[in-house]
Amino acid sequence: MIDASADVAESARLGARTRVWHLAQIREAAVLGADCNIGRGAYIGPGVVLGDACKIQNHALVYEPARLGDGVFVGPAAVLTNDEFPRAVNPDLSPKTSQDWHQVGVTIGTGASIGARAVCIAPVTIGEWALVAAGAVVTRDVPPYALVVGVPAHRVGWVGRAGKPLRGEGDEWVCPDTGERYVQDAETLRLAD
């Protein structure tokens, strides 16, 4: 389903059952997996790759060369940037072209969520199942399962695959919804064996 007001490039590839809503723009050579939902006014840049079942909320901006795994959530008005040193012009005031800068991207792992109005400053990697809080500004990599908040974003806890904060029980972390158990090694978390 593609709304009549959406702008989808002919060279973009959309997976089965993917929906593109009002005024969204999908640029050239973008690849979207099956069952994605692209909200009103969202922007997906040239060559961006989204896995299956991604949800890009209203007015979110996903700039190239972003790569998103399966099941990624990008909240309303969130931004994934692509320029470390943004300028409209060169030092001689000539307009910058694509040859005048090096694109860097944001990579988001399977199941991770980016909250409303959060900004991810490329190049960063958001680990699988991590949760970036609304309004956070991510300036460095986020480990899998981390819960990060603030400006700049910093880890304040861990979340499980259900997205709920984990509870500490002895040497393990436990999901209150699923009962899944996790083990922490320094600043990383993994499912318990």
Short mmCIF file of N, CA, C and O in Angstrom, two decimals, residues 36-167:
data_model
loop_
_atom_site.label_atom_id
_atom_site.label_comp_id
_atom_site.label_asym_id
_atom_site.label_seq_id
_atom_site.Cartn_x
_atom_site.Cartn_y
_atom_site.Cartn_z
N CYS A 36 7.10 -3.55 6.49
CA CYS A 36 7.52 -2.28 7.06
C CYS A 36 6.36 -1.30 7.05
O CYS A 36 5.43 -1.42 6.24
N ASN A 37 6.42 -0.31 7.93
CA ASN A 37 5.41 0.74 7.99
C ASN A 37 6.13 2.08 8.02
O ASN A 37 6.87 2.35 8.98
N ILE A 38 5.93 2.90 6.98
CA ILE A 38 6.60 4.18 6.85
C ILE A 38 5.56 5.27 7.07
O ILE A 38 4.65 5.44 6.26
N GLY A 39 5.67 6.02 8.16
CA GLY A 39 4.66 6.98 8.57
C GLY A 39 4.61 8.25 7.75
O GLY A 39 5.48 8.54 6.92
N ARG A 40 3.60 9.03 8.01
CA ARG A 40 3.35 10.30 7.33
C ARG A 40 4.58 11.21 7.40
O ARG A 40 5.14 11.44 8.46
N GLY A 41 5.01 11.71 6.24
CA GLY A 41 6.09 12.68 6.18
C GLY A 41 7.47 12.12 6.49
O GLY A 41 8.42 12.88 6.61
N ALA A 42 7.60 10.81 6.61
CA ALA A 42 8.92 10.23 6.89
C ALA A 42 9.78 10.30 5.64
O ALA A 42 9.28 10.36 4.51
N TYR A 43 11.11 10.30 5.84
CA TYR A 43 12.07 10.38 4.74
C TYR A 43 13.03 9.20 4.85
O TYR A 43 13.64 8.99 5.91
N ILE A 44 13.19 8.46 3.76
CA ILE A 44 14.15 7.36 3.67
C ILE A 44 15.10 7.71 2.53
O ILE A 44 14.68 7.80 1.38
N GLY A 45 16.39 7.93 2.84
CA GLY A 45 17.36 8.43 1.87
C GLY A 45 17.79 7.40 0.84
O GLY A 45 17.50 6.20 0.97
N PRO A 46 18.51 7.87 -0.19
CA PRO A 46 18.98 6.98 -1.26
C PRO A 46 19.86 5.86 -0.71
O PRO A 46 20.77 6.10 0.08
N GLY A 47 19.56 4.63 -1.13
CA GLY A 47 20.38 3.50 -0.75
C GLY A 47 20.23 3.02 0.68
O GLY A 47 20.91 2.09 1.10
N VAL A 48 19.35 3.62 1.47
CA VAL A 48 19.11 3.16 2.84
C VAL A 48 18.54 1.75 2.78
O VAL A 48 17.77 1.41 1.88
N VAL A 49 18.92 0.91 3.74
CA VAL A 49 18.43 -0.46 3.80
C VAL A 49 17.70 -0.68 5.13
O VAL A 49 18.27 -0.44 6.19
N LEU A 50 16.45 -1.12 5.04
CA LEU A 50 15.65 -1.49 6.20
C LEU A 50 15.35 -2.97 6.14
O LEU A 50 14.99 -3.49 5.08
N GLY A 51 15.47 -3.66 7.26
CA GLY A 51 15.10 -5.07 7.32
C GLY A 51 13.60 -5.23 7.32
O GLY A 51 12.84 -4.27 7.10
N ASP A 52 13.14 -6.43 7.59
CA ASP A 52 11.71 -6.72 7.66
C ASP A 52 11.10 -6.12 8.92
O ASP A 52 11.77 -5.99 9.95
N ALA A 53 9.82 -5.78 8.83
CA ALA A 53 9.00 -5.37 9.98
C ALA A 53 9.53 -4.14 10.71
O ALA A 53 9.36 -4.01 11.92
N CYS A 54 10.17 -3.22 9.98
CA CYS A 54 10.61 -1.96 10.59
C CYS A 54 9.43 -0.99 10.63
O CYS A 54 8.57 -1.00 9.75
N LYS A 55 9.42 -0.15 11.65
CA LYS A 55 8.38 0.87 11.78
C LYS A 55 9.07 2.22 11.89
O LYS A 55 9.76 2.49 12.88
N ILE A 56 8.87 3.06 10.87
CA ILE A 56 9.44 4.40 10.83
C ILE A 56 8.27 5.36 11.03
O ILE A 56 7.42 5.50 10.15
N GLN A 57 8.23 6.01 12.18
CA GLN A 57 7.08 6.83 12.54
C GLN A 57 7.06 8.17 11.79
O GLN A 57 8.01 8.54 11.11
N ASN A 58 5.95 8.90 11.97
CA ASN A 58 5.74 10.17 11.28
C ASN A 58 6.91 11.12 11.42
O ASN A 58 7.44 11.33 12.52
N HIS A 59 7.31 11.68 10.28
CA HIS A 59 8.33 12.73 10.19
C HIS A 59 9.72 12.32 10.65
O HIS A 59 10.58 13.17 10.88
N ALA A 60 9.97 11.03 10.77
CA ALA A 60 11.33 10.56 11.06
C ALA A 60 12.18 10.72 9.80
O ALA A 60 11.68 10.58 8.68
N LEU A 61 13.47 10.99 9.99
CA LEU A 61 14.40 11.22 8.88
C LEU A 61 15.53 10.20 8.96
O LEU A 61 16.31 10.22 9.91
N VAL A 62 15.61 9.34 7.96
CA VAL A 62 16.62 8.28 7.92
C VAL A 62 17.52 8.56 6.72
O VAL A 62 17.18 8.22 5.58
N TYR A 63 18.66 9.19 6.98
CA TYR A 63 19.56 9.60 5.90
C TYR A 63 20.54 8.49 5.54
O TYR A 63 20.98 7.71 6.39
N GLU A 64 20.88 8.47 4.26
CA GLU A 64 21.84 7.51 3.72
C GLU A 64 23.21 7.75 4.33
O GLU A 64 23.51 8.88 4.69
N PRO A 65 23.99 6.72 4.55
CA PRO A 65 23.82 5.31 4.20
C PRO A 65 23.37 4.44 5.37
O PRO A 65 24.00 3.44 5.68
N ALA A 66 22.29 4.80 6.05
CA ALA A 66 21.81 4.06 7.21
C ALA A 66 21.47 2.61 6.86
O ALA A 66 21.03 2.31 5.75
N ARG A 67 21.69 1.73 7.85
CA ARG A 67 21.35 0.32 7.73
C ARG A 67 20.61 -0.09 9.00
O ARG A 67 21.13 0.05 10.10
N LEU A 68 19.38 -0.59 8.83
CA LEU A 68 18.55 -0.99 9.96
C LEU A 68 18.22 -2.47 9.85
O LEU A 68 17.84 -2.95 8.78
N GLY A 69 18.37 -3.19 10.96
CA GLY A 69 18.06 -4.61 11.00
C GLY A 69 16.56 -4.85 11.04
O GLY A 69 15.75 -3.92 10.96
N ASP A 70 16.17 -6.10 11.19
CA ASP A 70 14.76 -6.46 11.27
C ASP A 70 14.14 -5.90 12.55
O ASP A 70 14.79 -5.85 13.61
N GLY A 71 12.87 -5.49 12.44
CA GLY A 71 12.11 -5.10 13.62
C GLY A 71 12.56 -3.84 14.30
O GLY A 71 12.28 -3.64 15.48
N VAL A 72 13.21 -2.93 13.59
CA VAL A 72 13.68 -1.67 14.19
C VAL A 72 12.52 -0.67 14.23
O VAL A 72 11.76 -0.55 13.28
N PHE A 73 12.43 0.06 15.35
CA PHE A 73 11.44 1.12 15.53
C PHE A 73 12.18 2.45 15.57
O PHE A 73 13.12 2.61 16.35
N VAL A 74 11.73 3.40 14.73
CA VAL A 74 12.27 4.76 14.75
C VAL A 74 11.09 5.68 15.03
O VAL A 74 10.16 5.79 14.22
N GLY A 75 11.12 6.35 16.19
CA GLY A 75 9.99 7.14 16.66
C GLY A 75 9.76 8.42 15.89
O GLY A 75 10.56 8.84 15.06
N PRO A 76 8.64 9.08 16.18
CA PRO A 76 8.27 10.30 15.48
C PRO A 76 9.36 11.37 15.58
O PRO A 76 9.91 11.62 16.65
N ALA A 77 9.67 11.96 14.42
CA ALA A 77 10.61 13.07 14.30
C ALA A 77 12.04 12.73 14.75
O ALA A 77 12.85 13.63 14.98
N ALA A 78 12.37 11.45 14.86
CA ALA A 78 13.75 11.07 15.15
C ALA A 78 14.59 11.30 13.90
O ALA A 78 14.07 11.30 12.78
N VAL A 79 15.90 11.50 14.09
CA VAL A 79 16.80 11.79 12.96
C VAL A 79 18.03 10.89 13.05
O VAL A 79 18.68 10.83 14.10
N LEU A 80 18.36 10.23 11.92
CA LEU A 80 19.60 9.49 11.78
C LEU A 80 20.46 10.29 10.81
O LEU A 80 20.14 10.35 9.62
N THR A 81 21.53 10.92 11.29
CA THR A 81 22.31 11.85 10.46
C THR A 81 23.31 11.11 9.58
O THR A 81 23.48 9.90 9.68
N ASN A 82 24.03 11.90 8.74
CA ASN A 82 25.02 11.28 7.85
C ASN A 82 26.23 12.17 7.55
O ASN A 82 26.99 11.88 6.64
N ASP A 83 26.41 13.24 8.26
CA ASP A 83 27.51 14.16 7.97
C ASP A 83 28.17 14.57 9.29
O ASP A 83 27.55 15.22 10.12
N GLU A 84 29.45 14.20 9.46
CA GLU A 84 30.16 14.54 10.69
C GLU A 84 30.47 16.03 10.80
O GLU A 84 30.57 16.57 11.89
N PHE A 85 30.69 16.68 9.67
CA PHE A 85 31.11 18.08 9.66
C PHE A 85 30.21 18.87 8.71
O PHE A 85 30.64 19.27 7.63
N PRO A 86 28.96 19.10 9.09
CA PRO A 86 28.00 19.70 8.15
C PRO A 86 28.31 21.16 7.83
O PRO A 86 28.57 21.97 8.71
N ARG A 87 28.29 21.45 6.56
CA ARG A 87 28.41 22.80 6.03
C ARG A 87 27.63 22.86 4.74
O ARG A 87 27.61 21.91 3.96
N ALA A 88 27.00 23.99 4.45
CA ALA A 88 26.30 24.19 3.19
C ALA A 88 27.27 24.56 2.08
O ALA A 88 26.99 24.33 0.90
N VAL A 89 28.42 25.17 2.48
CA VAL A 89 29.38 25.67 1.50
C VAL A 89 30.79 25.23 1.87
O VAL A 89 31.08 24.87 3.01
N ASN A 90 31.68 25.33 0.88
CA ASN A 90 33.11 25.11 1.09
C ASN A 90 33.72 26.40 1.64
O ASN A 90 33.06 27.44 1.66
N PRO A 91 35.00 26.37 2.09
CA PRO A 91 35.61 27.58 2.63
C PRO A 91 35.60 28.78 1.67
O PRO A 91 35.59 29.93 2.10
N ASP A 92 35.56 28.51 0.36
CA ASP A 92 35.52 29.61 -0.62
C ASP A 92 34.08 30.06 -0.91
O ASP A 92 33.84 30.86 -1.80
N LEU A 93 33.12 29.58 -0.12
CA LEU A 93 31.69 29.88 -0.23
C LEU A 93 31.02 29.28 -1.46
O LEU A 93 29.87 29.59 -1.76
N SER A 94 31.70 28.37 -2.16
CA SER A 94 31.03 27.64 -3.25
C SER A 94 30.13 26.58 -2.62
O SER A 94 30.47 25.98 -1.60
N PRO A 95 28.96 26.35 -3.22
CA PRO A 95 28.05 25.34 -2.66
C PRO A 95 28.69 23.96 -2.64
O PRO A 95 29.36 23.55 -3.58
N LYS A 96 28.49 23.26 -1.53
CA LYS A 96 29.00 21.88 -1.44
C LYS A 96 28.20 20.98 -2.37
O LYS A 96 27.00 21.15 -2.54
N THR A 97 28.90 19.99 -2.94
CA THR A 97 28.25 18.95 -3.73
C THR A 97 28.52 17.62 -3.04
O THR A 97 29.24 17.55 -2.04
N SER A 98 27.98 16.55 -3.60
CA SER A 98 28.19 15.23 -2.99
C SER A 98 29.66 14.83 -2.99
O SER A 98 30.08 14.00 -2.19
N GLN A 99 30.48 15.42 -3.87
CA GLN A 99 31.92 15.12 -3.90
C GLN A 99 32.70 15.86 -2.81
O GLN A 99 33.86 15.57 -2.57
N ASP A 100 32.07 16.80 -2.13
CA ASP A 100 32.75 17.61 -1.12
C ASP A 100 32.62 17.09 0.30
O ASP A 100 33.05 17.74 1.24
N TRP A 101 32.03 15.93 0.47
CA TRP A 101 31.91 15.38 1.81
C TRP A 101 31.82 13.87 1.76
O TRP A 101 31.51 13.29 0.74
N HIS A 102 32.10 13.27 2.90
CA HIS A 102 32.10 11.82 3.03
C HIS A 102 30.91 11.41 3.89
O HIS A 102 30.83 11.78 5.07
N GLN A 103 29.99 10.66 3.30
CA GLN A 103 28.83 10.21 4.05
C GLN A 103 29.23 9.14 5.07
O GLN A 103 30.00 8.25 4.76
N VAL A 104 28.68 9.27 6.26
CA VAL A 104 28.82 8.25 7.29
C VAL A 104 27.41 7.91 7.75
O VAL A 104 26.51 8.74 7.68
N GLY A 105 27.22 6.68 8.21
CA GLY A 105 25.86 6.26 8.50
C GLY A 105 25.64 5.79 9.91
O GLY A 105 26.57 5.62 10.70
N VAL A 106 24.38 5.58 10.20
CA VAL A 106 23.93 5.00 11.46
C VAL A 106 23.52 3.56 11.16
O VAL A 106 22.80 3.30 10.19
N THR A 107 23.99 2.63 11.99
CA THR A 107 23.63 1.23 11.87
C THR A 107 22.83 0.85 13.11
O THR A 107 23.27 1.14 14.23
N ILE A 108 21.67 0.22 12.90
CA ILE A 108 20.82 -0.15 14.03
C ILE A 108 20.55 -1.65 13.97
O ILE A 108 20.08 -2.16 12.96
N GLY A 109 20.82 -2.33 15.07
CA GLY A 109 20.66 -3.78 15.14
C GLY A 109 19.22 -4.22 15.29
O GLY A 109 18.33 -3.43 15.65
N THR A 110 18.99 -5.48 15.06
CA THR A 110 17.68 -6.11 15.14
C THR A 110 16.95 -5.75 16.43
O THR A 110 17.53 -5.79 17.51
N GLY A 111 15.68 -5.36 16.27
CA GLY A 111 14.82 -5.14 17.42
C GLY A 111 15.04 -3.87 18.21
O GLY A 111 14.30 -3.61 19.15
N ALA A 112 16.02 -3.06 17.85
CA ALA A 112 16.30 -1.84 18.61
C ALA A 112 15.23 -0.78 18.37
O ALA A 112 14.54 -0.80 17.35
N SER A 113 15.10 0.15 19.33
CA SER A 113 14.11 1.22 19.24
C SER A 113 14.76 2.57 19.49
O SER A 113 15.54 2.72 20.42
N ILE A 114 14.38 3.53 18.65
CA ILE A 114 14.85 4.91 18.78
C ILE A 114 13.63 5.76 19.13
O ILE A 114 12.67 5.82 18.36
N GLY A 115 13.66 6.43 20.28
CA GLY A 115 12.51 7.19 20.76
C GLY A 115 12.24 8.46 19.97
O GLY A 115 13.06 8.93 19.18
N ALA A 116 11.07 9.03 20.20
CA ALA A 116 10.64 10.24 19.52
C ALA A 116 11.65 11.36 19.70
O ALA A 116 12.20 11.57 20.79
N ARG A 117 11.93 12.06 18.60
CA ARG A 117 12.83 13.22 18.57
C ARG A 117 14.27 12.93 19.00
O ARG A 117 15.04 13.84 19.27
N ALA A 118 14.63 11.67 19.09
CA ALA A 118 16.03 11.34 19.36
C ALA A 118 16.84 11.63 18.12
O ALA A 118 16.33 11.62 17.00
N VAL A 119 18.12 11.92 18.32
CA VAL A 119 19.04 12.17 17.20
C VAL A 119 20.23 11.24 17.36
O VAL A 119 20.86 11.20 18.42
N CYS A 120 20.54 10.50 16.30
CA CYS A 120 21.70 9.62 16.27
C CYS A 120 22.72 10.25 15.34
O CYS A 120 22.47 10.37 14.13
N ILE A 121 23.85 10.69 15.90
CA ILE A 121 24.89 11.40 15.16
C ILE A 121 25.85 10.39 14.56
O ILE A 121 26.62 9.76 15.27
N ALA A 122 25.81 10.25 13.24
CA ALA A 122 26.67 9.28 12.54
C ALA A 122 28.14 9.69 12.65
O ALA A 122 28.44 10.88 12.74
N PRO A 123 29.04 8.72 12.66
CA PRO A 123 28.80 7.28 12.56
C PRO A 123 28.62 6.65 13.94
O PRO A 123 29.48 6.79 14.79
N VAL A 124 27.50 6.00 14.16
CA VAL A 124 27.27 5.24 15.39
C VAL A 124 26.55 3.95 15.05
O VAL A 124 25.87 3.85 14.03
N THR A 125 26.71 2.98 15.96
CA THR A 125 26.00 1.71 15.87
C THR A 125 25.16 1.56 17.13
O THR A 125 25.67 1.71 18.25
N ILE A 126 23.88 1.27 16.93
CA ILE A 126 22.97 0.98 18.03
C ILE A 126 22.81 -0.54 18.05
O ILE A 126 22.35 -1.13 17.08
N GLY A 127 23.18 -1.18 19.15
CA GLY A 127 23.15 -2.63 19.24
C GLY A 127 21.75 -3.20 19.23
O GLY A 127 20.76 -2.50 19.50
N GLU A 128 21.67 -4.51 18.97
CA GLU A 128 20.38 -5.19 18.90
C GLU A 128 19.61 -5.03 20.21
O GLU A 128 20.19 -5.04 21.30
N TRP A 129 18.32 -4.82 20.08
CA TRP A 129 17.36 -4.72 21.17
C TRP A 129 17.63 -3.56 22.13
O TRP A 129 17.02 -3.47 23.19
N ALA A 130 18.53 -2.65 21.78
CA ALA A 130 18.78 -1.47 22.62
C ALA A 130 17.58 -0.53 22.55
O ALA A 130 16.76 -0.60 21.63
N LEU A 131 17.50 0.38 23.51
CA LEU A 131 16.43 1.37 23.55
C LEU A 131 17.04 2.75 23.79
O LEU A 131 17.67 2.98 24.82
N VAL A 132 16.84 3.64 22.82
CA VAL A 132 17.28 5.03 22.92
C VAL A 132 16.06 5.84 23.34
O VAL A 132 15.05 5.86 22.63
N ALA A 133 16.14 6.52 24.48
CA ALA A 133 15.00 7.26 25.01
C ALA A 133 14.63 8.45 24.13
O ALA A 133 15.47 9.00 23.40
N ALA A 134 13.39 8.87 24.23
CA ALA A 134 12.92 10.05 23.51
C ALA A 134 13.80 11.25 23.83
O ALA A 134 14.18 11.46 24.99
N GLY A 135 14.17 12.00 22.81
CA GLY A 135 14.95 13.22 22.99
C GLY A 135 16.43 13.03 23.22
O GLY A 135 17.17 14.00 23.33
N ALA A 136 16.90 11.80 23.29
CA ALA A 136 18.32 11.54 23.53
C ALA A 136 19.14 11.93 22.29
O ALA A 136 18.63 11.93 21.17
N VAL A 137 20.40 12.27 22.52
CA VAL A 137 21.33 12.55 21.42
C VAL A 137 22.47 11.54 21.52
O VAL A 137 23.28 11.61 22.45
N VAL A 138 22.50 10.60 20.57
CA VAL A 138 23.47 9.51 20.60
C VAL A 138 24.71 9.95 19.83
O VAL A 138 24.65 10.23 18.64
N THR A 139 25.85 10.00 20.55
CA THR A 139 27.11 10.45 19.94
C THR A 139 28.16 9.35 19.92
O THR A 139 29.25 9.55 19.38
N ARG A 140 27.85 8.20 20.54
CA ARG A 140 28.78 7.06 20.52
C ARG A 140 27.98 5.78 20.49
O ARG A 140 26.79 5.76 20.78
N ASP A 141 28.64 4.68 20.13
CA ASP A 141 27.97 3.40 19.98
C ASP A 141 27.21 3.00 21.25
O ASP A 141 27.64 3.32 22.37
N VAL A 142 26.09 2.31 21.03
CA VAL A 142 25.24 1.85 22.12
C VAL A 142 25.27 0.32 22.10
O VAL A 142 24.98 -0.30 21.09
N PRO A 143 25.64 -0.32 23.23
CA PRO A 143 25.71 -1.78 23.24
C PRO A 143 24.34 -2.43 23.14
O PRO A 143 23.32 -1.82 23.47
N PRO A 144 24.30 -3.70 22.70
CA PRO A 144 23.03 -4.43 22.69
C PRO A 144 22.36 -4.39 24.06
O PRO A 144 23.03 -4.45 25.09
N TYR A 145 21.04 -4.26 24.06
CA TYR A 145 20.19 -4.29 25.24
C TYR A 145 20.34 -3.07 26.16
O TYR A 145 19.71 -3.00 27.20
N ALA A 146 21.13 -2.08 25.77
CA ALA A 146 21.32 -0.92 26.63
C ALA A 146 20.12 0.01 26.57
O ALA A 146 19.49 0.18 25.53
N LEU A 147 19.82 0.64 27.69
CA LEU A 147 18.84 1.72 27.78
C LEU A 147 19.64 3.00 27.94
O LEU A 147 20.36 3.16 28.94
N VAL A 148 19.57 3.91 26.94
CA VAL A 148 20.33 5.15 27.01
C VAL A 148 19.40 6.34 27.00
O VAL A 148 18.35 6.33 26.35
N VAL A 149 19.78 7.38 27.75
CA VAL A 149 18.99 8.60 27.88
C VAL A 149 19.94 9.79 27.86
O VAL A 149 21.14 9.65 28.12
N GLY A 150 19.40 10.98 27.61
CA GLY A 150 20.12 12.22 27.83
C GLY A 150 20.87 12.77 26.65
O GLY A 150 20.85 12.25 25.55
N VAL A 151 21.53 13.92 26.95
CA VAL A 151 22.32 14.65 25.96
C VAL A 151 23.67 14.96 26.58
O VAL A 151 23.76 15.79 27.48
N PRO A 152 24.75 14.29 26.16
CA PRO A 152 24.75 13.16 25.25
C PRO A 152 24.18 11.91 25.93
O PRO A 152 24.18 11.80 27.16
N ALA A 153 23.73 10.97 25.11
CA ALA A 153 23.12 9.75 25.64
C ALA A 153 24.13 8.94 26.44
O ALA A 153 25.30 8.84 26.07
N HIS A 154 23.67 8.39 27.54
CA HIS A 154 24.50 7.52 28.39
C HIS A 154 23.61 6.39 28.92
O HIS A 154 22.40 6.54 29.08
N ARG A 155 24.24 5.26 29.21
CA ARG A 155 23.49 4.10 29.67
C ARG A 155 23.04 4.28 31.11
O ARG A 155 23.83 4.62 31.98
N VAL A 156 21.74 4.01 31.34
CA VAL A 156 21.18 4.07 32.69
C VAL A 156 20.62 2.72 33.13
O VAL A 156 20.14 2.59 34.25
N GLY A 157 20.65 1.74 32.24
CA GLY A 157 20.13 0.43 32.57
C GLY A 157 20.16 -0.48 31.36
O GLY A 157 20.83 -0.19 30.36
N TRP A 158 19.44 -1.58 31.49
CA TRP A 158 19.35 -2.58 30.43
C TRP A 158 17.89 -2.87 30.16
O TRP A 158 17.05 -2.77 31.06
N VAL A 159 17.58 -3.26 28.91
CA VAL A 159 16.24 -3.70 28.55
C VAL A 159 16.33 -5.06 27.87
O VAL A 159 17.34 -5.39 27.26
N GLY A 160 15.27 -5.84 27.99
CA GLY A 160 15.20 -7.12 27.29
C GLY A 160 14.54 -6.96 25.94
O GLY A 160 14.20 -5.86 25.51
N ARG A 161 14.31 -8.10 25.29
CA ARG A 161 13.71 -8.07 23.96
C ARG A 161 12.28 -7.55 23.98
O ARG A 161 11.77 -7.08 22.97
N ALA A 162 11.61 -7.59 25.14
CA ALA A 162 10.26 -7.04 25.26
C ALA A 162 10.28 -5.52 25.43
O ALA A 162 9.23 -4.88 25.42
N GLY A 163 11.48 -4.94 25.59
CA GLY A 163 11.60 -3.49 25.73
C GLY A 163 11.45 -2.97 27.14
O GLY A 163 11.58 -1.77 27.39
N LYS A 164 11.19 -3.84 28.09
CA LYS A 164 11.02 -3.42 29.49
C LYS A 164 12.36 -3.42 30.21
O LYS A 164 13.22 -4.27 29.96
N PRO A 165 12.56 -2.48 31.16
CA PRO A 165 13.79 -2.49 31.94
C PRO A 165 13.96 -3.82 32.68
O PRO A 165 12.99 -4.38 33.20
N LEU A 166 15.19 -4.31 32.71
CA LEU A 166 15.50 -5.57 33.38
C LEU A 166 15.71 -5.35 34.87
O LEU A 166 16.16 -4.28 35.29
N ARG A 167 15.41 -6.38 35.66
CA ARG A 167 15.62 -6.36 37.11
C ARG A 167 16.88 -7.15 37.43
O ARG A 167 17.09 -8.24 36.90
#
